[in-house]
Amino acid sequence: YETPEQAVQRELYEEFKVKTETLKHLVSITHDYKDFKIELMAFESVVTEGDFELNDHDQIAWLSLEEISDYELAEADRERVEKLRTIL
């Protein structure tokens, strides 16, 4: 069994080759799409080792909650950003 915190650490390593420490859970949302339901979580994490490598992605960007509005996001991601805005 993998905890959500372990999943974040694994995914960040698999996707970007960085090791991280998950500091705290920030928000969770559940979104119902037409054919499936998804739960998305956001965690505060810190990189402890490595430099970001783009293995499966074309680009990476560090954005504020205001700047992220300039990007096209999936419905569930938009909900997660809105929830983050209420706590940060």
Short mmCIF file of N, CA, C and O in Angstrom, two decimals:
data_model
loop_
_atom_site.label_atom_id
_atom_site.label_comp_id
_atom_site.label_asym_id
_atom_site.label_seq_id
_atom_site.Cartn_x
_atom_site.Cartn_y
_atom_site.Cartn_z
N TYR A 1 0.84 -1.19 0.00
CA TYR A 1 0.00 0.00 0.00
C TYR A 1 0.88 1.24 0.00
O TYR A 1 1.85 1.32 0.74
N GLU A 2 0.51 2.22 -0.80
CA GLU A 2 1.26 3.47 -0.93
C GLU A 2 0.40 4.61 -0.41
O GLU A 2 -0.74 4.77 -0.83
N THR A 3 0.95 5.40 0.50
CA THR A 3 0.22 6.55 1.01
C THR A 3 0.21 7.65 -0.06
O THR A 3 1.07 7.66 -0.96
N PRO A 4 -0.71 8.62 0.04
CA PRO A 4 -0.68 9.74 -0.91
C PRO A 4 0.66 10.49 -0.88
O PRO A 4 1.17 10.89 -1.94
N GLU A 5 1.24 10.64 0.29
CA GLU A 5 2.54 11.34 0.39
C GLU A 5 3.63 10.55 -0.34
O GLU A 5 4.46 11.15 -1.04
N GLN A 6 3.62 9.23 -0.19
CA GLN A 6 4.60 8.40 -0.91
C GLN A 6 4.35 8.47 -2.42
O GLN A 6 5.31 8.48 -3.20
N ALA A 7 3.10 8.52 -2.81
CA ALA A 7 2.77 8.61 -4.24
C ALA A 7 3.29 9.90 -4.85
O ALA A 7 3.82 9.90 -5.96
N VAL A 8 3.16 11.01 -4.11
CA VAL A 8 3.69 12.29 -4.60
C VAL A 8 5.20 12.19 -4.79
O VAL A 8 5.74 12.61 -5.82
N GLN A 9 5.88 11.66 -3.80
CA GLN A 9 7.33 11.53 -3.88
C GLN A 9 7.74 10.64 -5.05
O GLN A 9 8.66 10.97 -5.81
N ARG A 10 7.05 9.51 -5.22
CA ARG A 10 7.35 8.60 -6.33
C ARG A 10 7.11 9.26 -7.67
O ARG A 10 7.93 9.20 -8.59
N GLU A 11 5.95 9.91 -7.81
CA GLU A 11 5.61 10.55 -9.08
C GLU A 11 6.60 11.66 -9.45
O GLU A 11 7.01 11.77 -10.61
N LEU A 12 6.98 12.47 -8.48
CA LEU A 12 7.95 13.53 -8.76
C LEU A 12 9.30 12.96 -9.18
O LEU A 12 9.98 13.49 -10.06
N TYR A 13 9.68 11.83 -8.58
CA TYR A 13 10.93 11.20 -8.99
C TYR A 13 10.80 10.60 -10.38
O TYR A 13 11.67 10.79 -11.24
N GLU A 14 9.71 9.89 -10.63
CA GLU A 14 9.52 9.26 -11.94
C GLU A 14 9.42 10.30 -13.05
O GLU A 14 9.98 10.12 -14.14
N GLU A 15 8.69 11.36 -12.80
CA GLU A 15 8.45 12.37 -13.83
C GLU A 15 9.62 13.34 -14.02
O GLU A 15 9.88 13.79 -15.14
N PHE A 16 10.31 13.70 -12.93
CA PHE A 16 11.30 14.78 -12.99
C PHE A 16 12.67 14.43 -12.42
O PHE A 16 13.56 15.27 -12.41
N LYS A 17 12.83 13.23 -11.87
CA LYS A 17 14.11 12.80 -11.29
C LYS A 17 14.56 13.68 -10.13
O LYS A 17 15.75 13.97 -9.98
N VAL A 18 13.62 14.11 -9.30
CA VAL A 18 13.96 14.85 -8.08
C VAL A 18 13.41 14.08 -6.88
O VAL A 18 12.33 13.48 -6.95
N LYS A 19 14.18 14.07 -5.81
CA LYS A 19 13.71 13.49 -4.56
C LYS A 19 13.13 14.62 -3.72
O LYS A 19 13.66 15.74 -3.72
N THR A 20 12.02 14.32 -3.05
CA THR A 20 11.32 15.36 -2.31
C THR A 20 10.92 14.87 -0.92
O THR A 20 10.88 13.67 -0.66
N GLU A 21 10.62 15.84 -0.09
CA GLU A 21 10.02 15.57 1.21
C GLU A 21 8.65 16.23 1.19
O GLU A 21 8.52 17.41 0.84
N THR A 22 7.62 15.47 1.51
CA THR A 22 6.27 16.01 1.56
C THR A 22 6.05 16.61 2.94
O THR A 22 6.12 15.90 3.94
N LEU A 23 5.79 17.91 2.98
CA LEU A 23 5.67 18.61 4.25
C LEU A 23 4.27 18.53 4.83
O LEU A 23 4.09 18.25 6.00
N LYS A 24 3.27 18.84 3.99
CA LYS A 24 1.90 18.78 4.50
C LYS A 24 0.89 18.72 3.36
O LYS A 24 1.15 19.19 2.26
N HIS A 25 -0.25 18.15 3.69
CA HIS A 25 -1.38 18.10 2.77
C HIS A 25 -2.06 19.47 2.79
O HIS A 25 -2.30 20.03 3.86
N LEU A 26 -2.36 20.01 1.62
CA LEU A 26 -3.01 21.32 1.54
C LEU A 26 -4.50 21.21 1.27
O LEU A 26 -5.31 21.72 2.03
N VAL A 27 -4.88 20.57 0.18
CA VAL A 27 -6.30 20.43 -0.17
C VAL A 27 -6.53 19.14 -0.94
O VAL A 27 -5.61 18.58 -1.53
N SER A 28 -7.78 18.70 -0.93
CA SER A 28 -8.24 17.59 -1.76
C SER A 28 -9.56 17.99 -2.40
O SER A 28 -10.35 18.70 -1.78
N ILE A 29 -9.76 17.55 -3.62
CA ILE A 29 -11.06 17.75 -4.28
C ILE A 29 -11.44 16.46 -4.99
O ILE A 29 -10.58 15.68 -5.39
N THR A 30 -12.72 16.24 -5.10
CA THR A 30 -13.24 15.13 -5.90
C THR A 30 -14.06 15.76 -7.01
O THR A 30 -14.89 16.64 -6.77
N HIS A 31 -13.80 15.32 -8.22
CA HIS A 31 -14.50 15.87 -9.39
C HIS A 31 -15.14 14.73 -10.17
O HIS A 31 -14.51 13.71 -10.43
N ASP A 32 -16.40 14.92 -10.53
CA ASP A 32 -17.12 13.95 -11.34
C ASP A 32 -17.10 14.39 -12.80
O ASP A 32 -17.73 15.38 -13.16
N TYR A 33 -16.35 13.65 -13.60
CA TYR A 33 -16.42 13.82 -15.05
C TYR A 33 -17.57 12.95 -15.55
O TYR A 33 -18.16 12.20 -14.78
N LYS A 34 -17.86 13.03 -16.81
CA LYS A 34 -18.98 12.28 -17.38
C LYS A 34 -18.82 10.77 -17.15
O LYS A 34 -19.77 10.10 -16.77
N ASP A 35 -17.62 10.25 -17.39
CA ASP A 35 -17.41 8.80 -17.35
C ASP A 35 -16.62 8.29 -16.15
O ASP A 35 -16.43 7.09 -16.00
N PHE A 36 -16.10 9.18 -15.32
CA PHE A 36 -15.32 8.73 -14.18
C PHE A 36 -15.24 9.83 -13.12
O PHE A 36 -15.56 10.99 -13.38
N LYS A 37 -14.82 9.42 -11.95
CA LYS A 37 -14.64 10.33 -10.82
C LYS A 37 -13.15 10.34 -10.48
O LYS A 37 -12.50 9.30 -10.55
N ILE A 38 -12.63 11.52 -10.11
CA ILE A 38 -11.22 11.63 -9.79
C ILE A 38 -11.05 12.40 -8.48
O ILE A 38 -11.82 13.33 -8.20
N GLU A 39 -10.08 11.98 -7.68
CA GLU A 39 -9.71 12.74 -6.49
C GLU A 39 -8.32 13.31 -6.72
O GLU A 39 -7.39 12.57 -7.07
N LEU A 40 -8.18 14.60 -6.55
CA LEU A 40 -6.90 15.27 -6.69
C LEU A 40 -6.51 15.88 -5.35
O LEU A 40 -7.36 16.46 -4.65
N MET A 41 -5.25 15.77 -5.02
CA MET A 41 -4.72 16.33 -3.79
C MET A 41 -3.59 17.28 -4.12
O MET A 41 -2.94 17.14 -5.14
N ALA A 42 -3.36 18.22 -3.23
CA ALA A 42 -2.22 19.12 -3.36
C ALA A 42 -1.43 19.06 -2.05
O ALA A 42 -2.02 19.08 -0.97
N PHE A 43 -0.12 18.96 -2.18
CA PHE A 43 0.77 18.87 -1.04
C PHE A 43 1.84 19.95 -1.13
O PHE A 43 2.27 20.31 -2.22
N GLU A 44 2.28 20.43 0.01
CA GLU A 44 3.47 21.27 0.07
C GLU A 44 4.66 20.32 0.18
O GLU A 44 4.69 19.45 1.05
N SER A 45 5.60 20.46 -0.74
CA SER A 45 6.78 19.59 -0.77
C SER A 45 8.02 20.43 -1.00
O SER A 45 7.95 21.55 -1.50
N VAL A 46 9.16 19.85 -0.66
CA VAL A 46 10.44 20.51 -0.89
C VAL A 46 11.36 19.51 -1.59
O VAL A 46 11.34 18.32 -1.29
N VAL A 47 12.13 20.02 -2.55
CA VAL A 47 13.10 19.18 -3.25
C VAL A 47 14.30 18.99 -2.34
O VAL A 47 14.87 19.96 -1.84
N THR A 48 14.68 17.74 -2.12
CA THR A 48 15.82 17.45 -1.25
C THR A 48 17.05 16.99 -2.02
O THR A 48 18.15 17.03 -1.49
N GLU A 49 16.84 16.57 -3.27
CA GLU A 49 17.97 16.08 -4.06
C GLU A 49 17.61 16.08 -5.54
O GLU A 49 16.52 15.68 -5.92
N GLY A 50 18.56 16.54 -6.36
CA GLY A 50 18.40 16.45 -7.81
C GLY A 50 17.99 17.76 -8.44
O GLY A 50 17.59 18.71 -7.78
N ASP A 51 18.12 17.79 -9.76
CA ASP A 51 17.69 18.90 -10.59
C ASP A 51 16.59 18.38 -11.51
O ASP A 51 16.66 17.25 -11.99
N PHE A 52 15.60 19.21 -11.77
CA PHE A 52 14.47 18.79 -12.60
C PHE A 52 14.95 18.40 -13.99
O PHE A 52 15.67 19.14 -14.64
N GLU A 53 14.51 17.21 -14.42
CA GLU A 53 14.73 16.73 -15.78
C GLU A 53 13.36 16.55 -16.42
O GLU A 53 12.45 16.00 -15.81
N LEU A 54 13.22 17.00 -17.65
CA LEU A 54 11.94 16.87 -18.35
C LEU A 54 11.96 15.59 -19.17
O LEU A 54 12.37 15.58 -20.33
N ASN A 55 11.53 14.50 -18.55
CA ASN A 55 11.52 13.20 -19.23
C ASN A 55 10.23 12.96 -19.99
O ASN A 55 10.25 12.46 -21.11
N ASP A 56 9.11 13.28 -19.39
CA ASP A 56 7.81 13.04 -20.01
C ASP A 56 7.05 14.32 -20.33
O ASP A 56 5.90 14.26 -20.74
N HIS A 57 7.68 15.46 -20.12
CA HIS A 57 7.01 16.75 -20.31
C HIS A 57 7.87 17.66 -21.18
O HIS A 57 9.09 17.52 -21.23
N ASP A 58 7.21 18.60 -21.84
CA ASP A 58 7.92 19.55 -22.70
C ASP A 58 8.47 20.73 -21.93
O ASP A 58 9.46 21.33 -22.32
N GLN A 59 7.77 21.11 -20.86
CA GLN A 59 8.21 22.27 -20.09
C GLN A 59 7.70 22.18 -18.66
O GLN A 59 6.80 21.41 -18.35
N ILE A 60 8.30 22.99 -17.80
CA ILE A 60 7.88 23.10 -16.41
C ILE A 60 7.92 24.59 -16.05
O ILE A 60 8.76 25.33 -16.58
N ALA A 61 7.02 25.01 -15.20
CA ALA A 61 6.99 26.42 -14.81
C ALA A 61 6.53 26.53 -13.36
O ALA A 61 5.64 25.78 -12.93
N TRP A 62 7.14 27.41 -12.62
CA TRP A 62 6.70 27.72 -11.25
C TRP A 62 5.79 28.93 -11.36
O TRP A 62 6.20 29.99 -11.84
N LEU A 63 4.55 28.79 -10.93
CA LEU A 63 3.55 29.84 -11.11
C LEU A 63 2.89 30.19 -9.79
O LEU A 63 2.67 29.32 -8.94
N SER A 64 2.51 31.44 -9.67
CA SER A 64 1.67 31.84 -8.55
C SER A 64 0.23 31.42 -8.85
O SER A 64 -0.10 31.08 -9.99
N LEU A 65 -0.62 31.47 -7.84
CA LEU A 65 -2.03 31.14 -8.06
C LEU A 65 -2.68 32.13 -9.02
O LEU A 65 -3.63 31.78 -9.71
N GLU A 66 -2.17 33.34 -9.09
CA GLU A 66 -2.70 34.32 -10.04
C GLU A 66 -2.23 34.00 -11.46
O GLU A 66 -2.99 34.05 -12.41
N GLU A 67 -0.96 33.65 -11.62
CA GLU A 67 -0.40 33.37 -12.94
C GLU A 67 -0.99 32.11 -13.57
O GLU A 67 -1.12 32.02 -14.79
N ILE A 68 -1.36 31.14 -12.75
CA ILE A 68 -1.85 29.86 -13.29
C ILE A 68 -3.17 30.05 -14.05
O ILE A 68 -3.52 29.27 -14.92
N SER A 69 -3.87 31.14 -13.77
CA SER A 69 -5.13 31.44 -14.48
C SER A 69 -4.90 31.69 -15.96
O SER A 69 -5.83 31.61 -16.75
N ASP A 70 -3.66 31.99 -16.35
CA ASP A 70 -3.32 32.23 -17.75
C ASP A 70 -3.19 30.93 -18.55
O ASP A 70 -3.04 30.97 -19.76
N TYR A 71 -3.25 29.79 -17.87
CA TYR A 71 -3.06 28.50 -18.52
C TYR A 71 -4.38 27.76 -18.63
O TYR A 71 -5.27 27.90 -17.79
N GLU A 72 -4.48 26.94 -19.66
CA GLU A 72 -5.67 26.12 -19.85
C GLU A 72 -5.54 24.88 -18.97
O GLU A 72 -4.57 24.11 -19.10
N LEU A 73 -6.48 24.69 -18.06
CA LEU A 73 -6.44 23.57 -17.13
C LEU A 73 -7.69 22.72 -17.27
O LEU A 73 -8.74 23.22 -17.66
N ALA A 74 -7.56 21.47 -16.90
CA ALA A 74 -8.73 20.59 -16.85
C ALA A 74 -9.66 21.08 -15.75
O ALA A 74 -9.24 21.77 -14.81
N GLU A 75 -10.94 20.72 -15.85
CA GLU A 75 -11.94 21.17 -14.87
C GLU A 75 -11.52 20.86 -13.44
O GLU A 75 -11.60 21.70 -12.55
N ALA A 76 -11.06 19.63 -13.19
CA ALA A 76 -10.68 19.23 -11.84
C ALA A 76 -9.49 20.06 -11.34
O ALA A 76 -9.45 20.44 -10.17
N ASP A 77 -8.55 20.35 -12.22
CA ASP A 77 -7.41 21.18 -11.82
C ASP A 77 -7.85 22.60 -11.48
O ASP A 77 -7.33 23.21 -10.55
N ARG A 78 -8.80 23.14 -12.24
CA ARG A 78 -9.32 24.49 -11.93
C ARG A 78 -9.96 24.50 -10.55
O ARG A 78 -9.77 25.44 -9.77
N GLU A 79 -10.71 23.45 -10.21
CA GLU A 79 -11.33 23.36 -8.89
C GLU A 79 -10.27 23.32 -7.79
O GLU A 79 -10.41 23.95 -6.75
N ARG A 80 -9.19 22.56 -8.03
CA ARG A 80 -8.12 22.45 -7.04
C ARG A 80 -7.45 23.81 -6.83
O ARG A 80 -7.18 24.21 -5.71
N VAL A 81 -7.22 24.53 -7.90
CA VAL A 81 -6.60 25.87 -7.79
C VAL A 81 -7.52 26.80 -7.00
O VAL A 81 -7.07 27.54 -6.12
N GLU A 82 -8.81 26.77 -7.30
CA GLU A 82 -9.75 27.63 -6.56
C GLU A 82 -9.75 27.30 -5.07
O GLU A 82 -9.79 28.19 -4.22
N LYS A 83 -9.70 26.03 -4.73
CA LYS A 83 -9.67 25.64 -3.32
C LYS A 83 -8.37 26.09 -2.67
O LYS A 83 -8.36 26.55 -1.52
N LEU A 84 -7.26 25.98 -3.39
CA LEU A 84 -5.98 26.46 -2.87
C LEU A 84 -6.04 27.97 -2.58
O LEU A 84 -5.49 28.44 -1.58
N ARG A 85 -6.70 28.70 -3.45
CA ARG A 85 -6.81 30.16 -3.25
C ARG A 85 -7.52 30.50 -1.94
O ARG A 85 -7.25 31.54 -1.36
N THR A 86 -8.41 29.64 -1.49
CA THR A 86 -9.15 29.93 -0.26
C THR A 86 -8.32 29.73 1.00
O THR A 86 -8.67 30.24 2.05
N ILE A 87 -7.22 28.95 0.89
CA ILE A 87 -6.42 28.69 2.08
C ILE A 87 -5.06 29.36 2.08
O ILE A 87 -4.40 29.41 3.11
N LEU A 88 -4.60 29.82 0.92
CA LEU A 88 -3.25 30.42 0.84
C LEU A 88 -3.31 31.92 0.73
O LEU A 88 -4.21 32.52 0.28
#
